[in-house]
């Protein structure tokens, strides 16, 4: 490879400007020609990669090394870090990581553009290594990356440096439970809270609009926080729980300010994903109590329920209905599932939210000819999801309604119809009438109607259907009976059925035809 030849020359003649220029040109050409590749076996073998890797790191450690050439070489190294086989072939990976970690932790975030770009390339390269290699992750755990990152990020700026450090936290915490525990012990959630608060503050000063940079970092914070909070059951402290509660309050502020509507990316999905990991004490902050001073003025306000502000829940329910209407099925499924999972989880733990959503989604039953899936309200939207072809989505929609029905099978059937809920009940082993799951649910008023007026299968009003025999003469009835007998005989000849009869002692035996009386 030309780049290896030039770097070997540069290694022996470090200050040769002509060679430096040639190395820059070769590195740029390699990057431009291969920037769309993710597998390099056709152009680079493992031995060449090992040599190139050694050359780059040897030059990287030299003082006075040309910054622009350093950036070009780091770009090449980052491209090669996409290939898992090449990453796993690096022999002295620990030394490489130490050089890179020392570099990005020692650089000033206020450096010039080339220095900043070098740090970003280093972070991107480490992220790729972490994704591909277990030995890399083990080494980062060994050098206590969690503690070092948290210390390094205490004085943060909302830039690409911060974004890729958060991406590194996300990748490490996604793969390694030990890293998640270390992040909790280092009070990482407190840092995540500070970053979110700063982004919200900036958005407030920009007419409630979150810029692309802030939006990107916002999403990465919540993705990293989701992984970290998976460790809350094993390791948590009062400070961590307090930070999580404050983070939920920040989420409500984002919803109240409609920051999710004007954001260039979907910031709502990472928010609802995080909620599934949080304890009950944190989730209750979604519906904060209304101050006694404002209670009287808000008596008729639809956003207040039992003296609690339900604005966040209303926004999430509205967003759910909008997402259900997305035409792209895979996109609709991804975005809808997130809110359905969050609602199912939260309603099991927060009775106030369950009661409110039951009133909004499952209002008192009324006798109507309209089937549940034909309604145009929130219930109709969700019941239609129960008839979709995707098993995960249909079961999740049913589970949400099941929780709103306090996990009572008979009540679910009355609201959705047996035909719509049968598949879900079968997967839960609840097909037997009268069975239900014992949950920690409070008592509330019943709104069930008279079962005799409702067709249990469809969930709509029973239709009076006249008997076809009423309009037939005796001769026509005999003709239909003969047709039926012929059908049975034909099925018997084809061995499709075997007619049976019951003897006097109650045993089933094959029916051979009527016997003549003796």
XYZ file of C-alpha atoms in Angstrom:
518
model
C 0.000 0.000 0.000
C 1.213 3.507 -0.865
C 0.266 4.867 2.555
C 2.466 2.263 4.307
C 5.442 3.033 2.029
C 5.131 6.769 2.643
C 4.796 6.343 6.405
C 7.896 4.157 6.523
C 9.828 6.940 4.775
C 8.326 9.524 7.138
C 9.331 7.443 10.157
C 13.031 7.717 9.168
C 12.802 11.342 7.955
C 10.291 12.878 10.364
C 10.793 16.534 9.367
C 10.712 16.086 5.615
C 7.931 18.454 4.476
C 7.711 16.872 1.040
C 7.110 13.413 2.512
C 4.555 14.864 4.969
C 2.670 16.410 2.042
C 2.766 13.132 0.108
C 1.496 11.214 3.184
C -1.403 13.657 3.550
C -2.357 13.198 -0.094
C -2.164 9.374 0.035
C -4.172 9.218 3.296
C -6.852 11.529 1.886
C -7.100 9.455 -1.295
C -7.464 6.237 0.724
C -10.234 7.826 2.813
C -12.125 9.193 -0.192
C -11.947 5.912 -2.130
C -12.983 3.657 0.762
C -15.267 5.745 2.974
C -18.300 3.655 1.978
C -16.646 0.325 2.868
C -17.146 -1.640 6.091
C -14.994 -4.653 5.170
C -11.438 -4.267 3.841
C -10.168 -7.816 3.194
C -10.129 -7.166 -0.556
C -7.663 -4.273 -0.289
C -5.776 -4.913 2.966
C -4.551 -8.120 4.576
C -4.024 -8.606 8.309
C -0.219 -8.209 8.115
C -0.497 -4.904 6.245
C -3.050 -3.685 8.772
C -0.765 -4.591 11.684
C 2.132 -2.698 10.063
C -0.052 0.325 9.282
C -1.411 0.336 12.806
C 2.079 0.290 14.348
C 3.299 3.079 12.059
C 0.364 5.350 12.885
C 0.731 4.889 16.648
C 4.517 5.324 16.532
C 4.077 8.636 14.727
C 1.109 9.576 16.924
C 3.286 9.588 20.052
C 5.967 11.860 18.578
C 6.018 15.486 19.702
C 5.571 18.070 16.975
C 3.804 15.636 14.673
C 1.925 17.527 11.957
C -1.680 17.953 13.176
C -3.250 17.875 9.731
C -1.448 14.654 8.832
C -2.437 13.234 12.223
C -6.089 13.923 11.365
C -5.720 12.251 7.948
C -4.167 9.138 9.488
C -6.768 8.972 12.249
C -9.467 9.089 9.560
C -7.833 6.079 7.885
C -7.604 4.252 11.211
C -11.245 5.005 11.964
C -12.298 3.557 8.587
C -10.354 0.375 9.299
C -11.936 0.125 12.764
C -15.221 -0.714 11.024
C -13.863 -4.147 10.078
C -14.281 -6.577 12.975
C -11.647 -9.010 11.707
C -9.035 -6.261 11.519
C -9.912 -4.969 14.990
C -9.596 -8.432 16.512
C -6.236 -8.901 14.790
C -4.572 -5.957 16.599
C -1.980 -7.571 18.854
C -1.105 -4.795 21.311
C -4.590 -3.325 21.580
C -4.102 -2.298 25.232
C -1.225 0.037 24.378
C -3.235 1.600 21.524
C -6.207 2.227 23.807
C -4.050 3.803 26.498
C -2.526 6.194 23.952
C -5.970 7.186 22.660
C -7.620 7.531 26.086
C -4.717 9.663 27.343
C -4.989 11.784 24.200
C -8.711 12.599 24.311
C -8.721 13.142 28.089
C -5.744 15.503 27.888
C -7.045 17.681 25.043
C -8.686 21.032 25.738
C -12.214 21.206 24.335
C -11.447 24.799 23.290
C -8.617 23.689 20.971
C -8.372 24.644 17.293
C -10.498 22.975 14.631
C -7.867 20.414 13.595
C -7.203 19.385 17.226
C -10.935 19.057 17.871
C -11.378 16.929 14.760
C -8.497 14.697 15.883
C -10.156 14.097 19.258
C -13.458 13.268 17.537
C -11.754 10.763 15.221
C -10.061 9.143 18.237
C -13.388 8.812 20.054
C -15.105 7.401 16.966
C -12.312 4.876 16.556
C -12.586 3.743 20.203
C -16.367 3.424 19.821
C -15.901 1.083 16.863
C -13.327 -0.964 18.776
C -15.671 -1.238 21.763
C -18.503 -2.399 19.513
C -16.405 -5.121 17.877
C -14.031 -6.377 20.557
C -14.564 -7.959 23.975
C -10.811 -7.603 24.857
C -11.105 -3.858 24.252
C -14.068 -3.610 26.609
C -12.262 -5.684 29.239
C -9.225 -3.418 29.048
C -11.366 -0.280 29.399
C -12.957 -1.801 32.498
C -9.488 -2.585 33.836
C -8.307 1.039 33.499
C -11.567 2.254 35.144
C -12.908 4.134 32.152
C -16.188 4.936 33.956
C -14.502 6.958 36.707
C -12.142 8.689 34.274
C -14.944 9.647 31.882
C -17.148 11.106 34.612
C -14.228 13.203 35.920
C -13.353 14.315 32.400
C -16.955 15.309 31.599
C -17.657 17.364 34.728
C -16.821 20.561 32.834
C -18.652 19.820 29.610
C -19.576 21.813 26.536
C -22.416 20.837 24.214
C -20.267 19.808 21.257
C -19.204 16.690 19.336
C -16.642 15.835 22.032
C -19.462 15.359 24.514
C -21.620 13.508 21.986
C -19.003 10.836 21.246
C -18.111 10.442 24.927
C -21.794 9.766 25.562
C -21.781 7.338 22.628
C -18.805 5.562 24.236
C -20.743 5.324 27.526
C -23.763 3.971 25.641
C -21.748 1.249 23.887
C -19.842 0.182 26.992
C -22.973 0.106 29.151
C -24.868 -1.818 26.455
C -22.294 -4.631 26.504
C -20.922 -4.696 30.050
C -23.004 -4.896 33.232
C -19.872 -4.175 35.286
C -19.574 -0.826 33.488
C -23.228 -0.009 34.261
C -22.639 -0.669 37.951
C -19.495 1.484 37.887
C -21.428 4.348 36.262
C -24.115 4.188 38.960
C -21.454 4.213 41.703
C -19.806 7.244 40.052
C -23.131 9.167 40.175
C -23.349 9.244 36.384
C -27.069 10.043 36.491
C -26.259 13.345 38.197
C -24.055 14.267 35.222
C -26.732 13.157 32.748
C -29.209 15.408 34.557
C -26.888 18.406 34.292
C -26.458 17.883 30.547
C -30.231 17.645 29.979
C -30.871 20.757 32.074
C -28.344 22.720 30.037
C -29.915 21.599 26.739
C -33.401 22.589 27.957
C -32.074 25.933 29.166
C -30.564 26.645 25.747
C -33.814 25.636 24.021
C -35.793 28.032 26.229
C -33.502 30.864 25.167
C -34.024 29.937 21.496
C -37.820 30.325 21.341
C -38.405 26.774 22.577
C -36.519 25.228 19.644
C -33.834 22.596 20.192
C -30.981 22.873 17.686
C -29.546 19.854 15.862
C -26.496 19.604 18.125
C -28.539 19.774 21.323
C -31.077 17.290 19.967
C -28.366 14.789 19.041
C -26.771 15.005 22.490
C -30.197 14.884 24.192
C -31.037 11.558 22.516
C -27.623 10.090 23.322
C -27.966 11.072 27.006
C -31.259 9.201 27.262
C -29.905 6.163 25.414
C -26.913 6.017 27.753
C -29.175 6.618 30.769
C -31.416 3.735 29.686
C -28.465 1.334 29.828
C -27.149 2.726 33.113
C -30.524 2.510 34.843
C -30.679 -1.212 34.042
C -28.310 -1.549 37.009
C -30.555 0.301 39.477
C -31.968 -2.935 40.883
C -28.455 -4.188 41.705
C -26.838 -0.945 42.776
C -28.493 2.368 43.620
C -28.287 5.171 46.118
C -30.549 7.949 47.351
C -28.573 10.384 45.197
C -29.112 8.290 42.068
C -32.851 7.934 42.707
C -33.086 11.671 43.316
C -31.270 12.366 40.025
C -33.657 10.008 38.196
C -36.654 11.796 39.727
C -35.250 15.142 38.598
C -34.680 13.666 35.147
C -38.372 12.707 34.957
C -39.268 16.298 35.883
C -37.042 17.438 33.023
C -38.966 15.078 30.738
C -42.268 16.629 31.792
C -40.790 20.061 31.108
C -39.746 18.961 27.608
C -43.304 17.735 26.949
C -44.970 20.821 28.425
C -42.798 23.142 26.326
C -43.517 21.063 23.178
C -39.780 20.797 22.526
C -40.371 17.349 20.988
C -42.518 18.832 18.207
C -39.882 21.164 16.794
C -36.855 18.933 17.384
C -34.961 17.794 14.250
C -34.857 14.233 15.668
C -37.327 12.042 17.550
C -36.525 12.873 21.190
C -39.745 11.395 22.567
C -38.885 7.728 21.944
C -35.659 7.776 24.044
C -37.618 9.496 26.832
C -40.349 6.835 27.023
C -37.783 4.038 26.727
C -36.036 5.326 29.858
C -39.270 5.396 31.867
C -39.500 1.591 31.790
C -36.332 1.314 33.912
C -37.258 3.855 36.581
C -38.694 2.996 40.006
C -42.209 3.960 41.060
C -41.017 6.906 43.164
C -39.562 8.522 40.039
C -42.507 7.788 37.730
C -44.987 9.513 40.027
C -43.265 12.788 39.063
C -44.932 12.489 35.652
C -48.183 13.584 37.316
C -47.100 16.224 39.850
C -49.710 17.487 42.328
C -51.271 20.866 41.595
C -50.534 23.471 44.272
C -53.434 24.233 46.607
C -53.382 27.871 45.494
C -54.290 26.885 41.921
C -56.679 24.025 42.718
C -59.869 26.119 42.683
C -59.031 27.830 39.390
C -58.255 24.456 37.776
C -61.374 22.575 38.889
C -62.779 22.497 35.338
C -59.408 22.090 33.660
C -59.309 18.776 31.747
C -55.573 18.537 32.409
C -56.143 18.127 36.149
C -57.250 14.781 37.574
C -57.643 14.232 41.318
C -55.601 17.408 41.950
C -52.697 16.226 39.787
C -51.410 17.711 36.540
C -51.899 15.110 33.769
C -50.456 17.222 30.924
C -47.573 14.811 30.260
C -49.925 11.820 30.079
C -52.274 13.678 27.734
C -49.387 14.553 25.405
C -48.109 10.963 25.382
C -51.592 9.588 24.635
C -52.055 12.108 21.827
C -48.630 11.195 20.440
C -49.562 7.490 20.586
C -52.675 8.066 18.490
C -50.692 10.092 15.959
C -48.029 7.395 15.688
C -50.629 4.681 15.108
C -51.656 6.560 11.955
C -48.137 6.536 10.422
C -48.328 4.908 6.975
C -44.873 3.277 7.051
C -45.638 0.051 8.971
C -42.135 -0.644 10.331
C -41.760 2.969 11.461
C -45.247 2.922 12.994
C -44.447 -0.269 14.899
C -41.144 1.046 16.272
C -42.570 4.357 17.451
C -45.862 2.955 18.748
C -44.304 0.081 20.694
C -42.196 2.484 22.756
C -45.220 4.332 24.178
C -47.328 1.181 24.607
C -44.553 -0.490 26.635
C -44.104 2.616 28.783
C -47.851 2.944 29.414
C -48.199 -0.744 30.343
C -45.282 -0.523 32.764
C -46.221 2.779 34.378
C -49.927 1.933 34.765
C -48.997 -1.174 36.755
C -47.039 0.957 39.237
C -48.901 4.287 39.280
C -52.643 3.817 40.064
C -53.418 7.483 39.418
C -52.175 7.258 35.857
C -54.022 3.984 35.255
C -57.311 5.457 36.456
C -56.881 8.540 34.277
C -55.979 6.550 31.157
C -58.835 4.127 31.754
C -61.230 7.058 31.688
C -59.672 8.374 28.476
C -59.136 5.099 26.621
C -61.902 2.905 28.074
C -64.849 5.196 28.869
C -68.072 3.685 30.294
C -69.444 1.027 27.955
C -72.505 1.895 25.930
C -74.779 -0.297 23.827
C -73.898 0.321 20.182
C -73.904 -1.573 16.899
C -70.363 -0.330 16.254
C -67.637 -2.888 16.889
C -64.664 -1.863 19.095
C -62.218 -1.819 16.136
C -64.601 0.425 14.138
C -64.633 3.215 16.702
C -62.700 6.399 15.975
C -61.639 7.075 19.560
C -58.421 6.082 21.401
C -59.872 2.674 22.269
C -60.675 1.987 18.619
C -57.140 2.949 17.557
C -55.575 0.531 20.035
C -58.048 -2.306 19.385
C -57.207 -2.053 15.657
C -53.579 -2.703 16.625
C -54.772 -5.954 18.235
C -55.762 -7.167 14.757
C -52.417 -6.381 13.100
C -50.164 -9.092 11.657
C -47.211 -8.343 13.971
C -47.482 -10.536 17.080
C -45.347 -8.322 19.344
C -47.292 -5.182 18.477
C -50.749 -6.774 18.793
C -49.849 -8.373 22.155
C -48.409 -5.115 23.473
C -51.564 -3.203 22.511
C -53.679 -5.891 24.201
C -51.462 -5.844 27.288
C -51.974 -2.090 27.693
C -55.763 -2.470 27.573
C -55.483 -5.534 29.853
C -53.726 -3.413 32.494
C -56.390 -0.705 32.170
C -58.947 -3.481 32.820
C -56.996 -4.389 35.997
C -55.877 -7.617 34.272
C -59.422 -8.992 34.341
C -60.169 -11.193 31.327
C -63.948 -10.752 31.370
C -63.629 -6.980 31.418
C -61.109 -7.017 28.553
C -63.451 -9.167 26.477
C -66.373 -6.818 27.128
C -64.351 -3.816 25.895
C -62.593 -5.414 22.909
C -64.646 -8.451 21.961
C -63.573 -12.062 22.346
C -62.461 -12.281 18.720
C -59.946 -9.455 19.146
C -58.565 -10.576 22.496
C -58.523 -14.378 22.034
C -54.964 -14.528 20.670
C -53.547 -12.455 23.511
C -55.424 -14.412 26.176
C -54.201 -17.672 24.652
C -50.553 -16.572 24.900
C -51.120 -15.710 28.568
C -52.975 -18.930 29.358
C -56.163 -17.047 30.229
C -58.649 -18.512 27.769
C -60.744 -20.110 30.536
C -63.589 -17.713 31.451
C -63.341 -16.013 34.807
C -59.546 -16.293 35.138
C -57.544 -13.172 35.839
C -54.147 -12.111 37.146
C -53.861 -10.897 40.712
C -52.317 -7.422 40.592
C -51.829 -4.545 42.980
C -54.821 -2.559 41.767
C -57.017 -0.155 43.670
C -60.799 -0.460 43.635
C -62.704 1.800 41.275
C -66.200 1.999 39.936
C -67.505 -0.636 37.527
C -68.864 0.496 34.196
C -69.856 -2.826 32.723
C -73.179 -3.171 30.879
C -75.634 -6.036 30.798
C -73.938 -9.019 29.121
C -77.199 -10.174 27.542
C -77.251 -7.089 25.301
C -73.694 -7.547 23.978
C -72.326 -10.070 21.511
C -69.253 -11.262 23.418
C -67.419 -12.292 20.231
C -67.674 -8.931 18.441
C -68.036 -6.588 21.435
C -71.028 -4.873 19.758
C -74.799 -5.044 20.282
C -76.372 -8.418 19.589
C -78.234 -8.477 16.305
C -81.594 -10.210 16.231
C -81.366 -12.718 13.373
C -84.593 -14.449 12.256
C -84.441 -18.231 12.021
C -84.307 -19.397 8.352
C -86.646 -22.278 9.249
C -89.495 -19.852 10.023
C -90.023 -19.012 6.326
C -89.754 -22.623 5.054
C -92.565 -25.087 4.351
C -92.497 -28.648 5.708
C -91.474 -29.998 2.279
C -88.544 -27.543 2.057
C -87.421 -28.566 5.538
C -87.444 -32.251 4.505
C -85.410 -31.436 1.381
C -82.778 -29.555 3.467
C -82.642 -32.454 5.941
C -82.009 -34.922 3.099
C -79.220 -32.677 1.727
C -77.620 -32.639 5.161
C -77.796 -36.419 5.435
C -76.141 -36.795 2.016
C -73.353 -34.437 3.109
C -72.715 -36.508 6.216
C -72.662 -39.722 4.181
C -70.164 -38.223 1.751
C -67.878 -37.045 4.574
C -68.097 -40.503 6.151
C -67.085 -42.170 2.871
C -64.062 -39.855 2.643
C -63.123 -40.737 6.252
C -63.342 -37.036 7.083
C -65.695 -37.761 9.994
C -66.774 -40.784 11.988
C -70.377 -40.528 13.286
C -70.644 -41.620 16.919
C -73.484 -42.440 19.272
C -73.852 -42.961 23.018
C -74.902 -46.376 24.356
C -77.235 -46.929 27.292
C -74.267 -47.274 29.636
C -72.836 -43.886 28.476
C -70.051 -45.110 26.161
C -69.213 -43.594 22.772
C -69.427 -46.087 19.895
C -69.441 -45.742 16.122
C -72.891 -45.036 14.689
C -73.826 -47.694 12.123
C -77.361 -46.577 11.400
C -80.783 -47.027 13.006
C -81.609 -50.556 14.154
C -84.989 -52.178 13.369
C -87.122 -52.938 16.428
C -87.397 -56.676 17.056
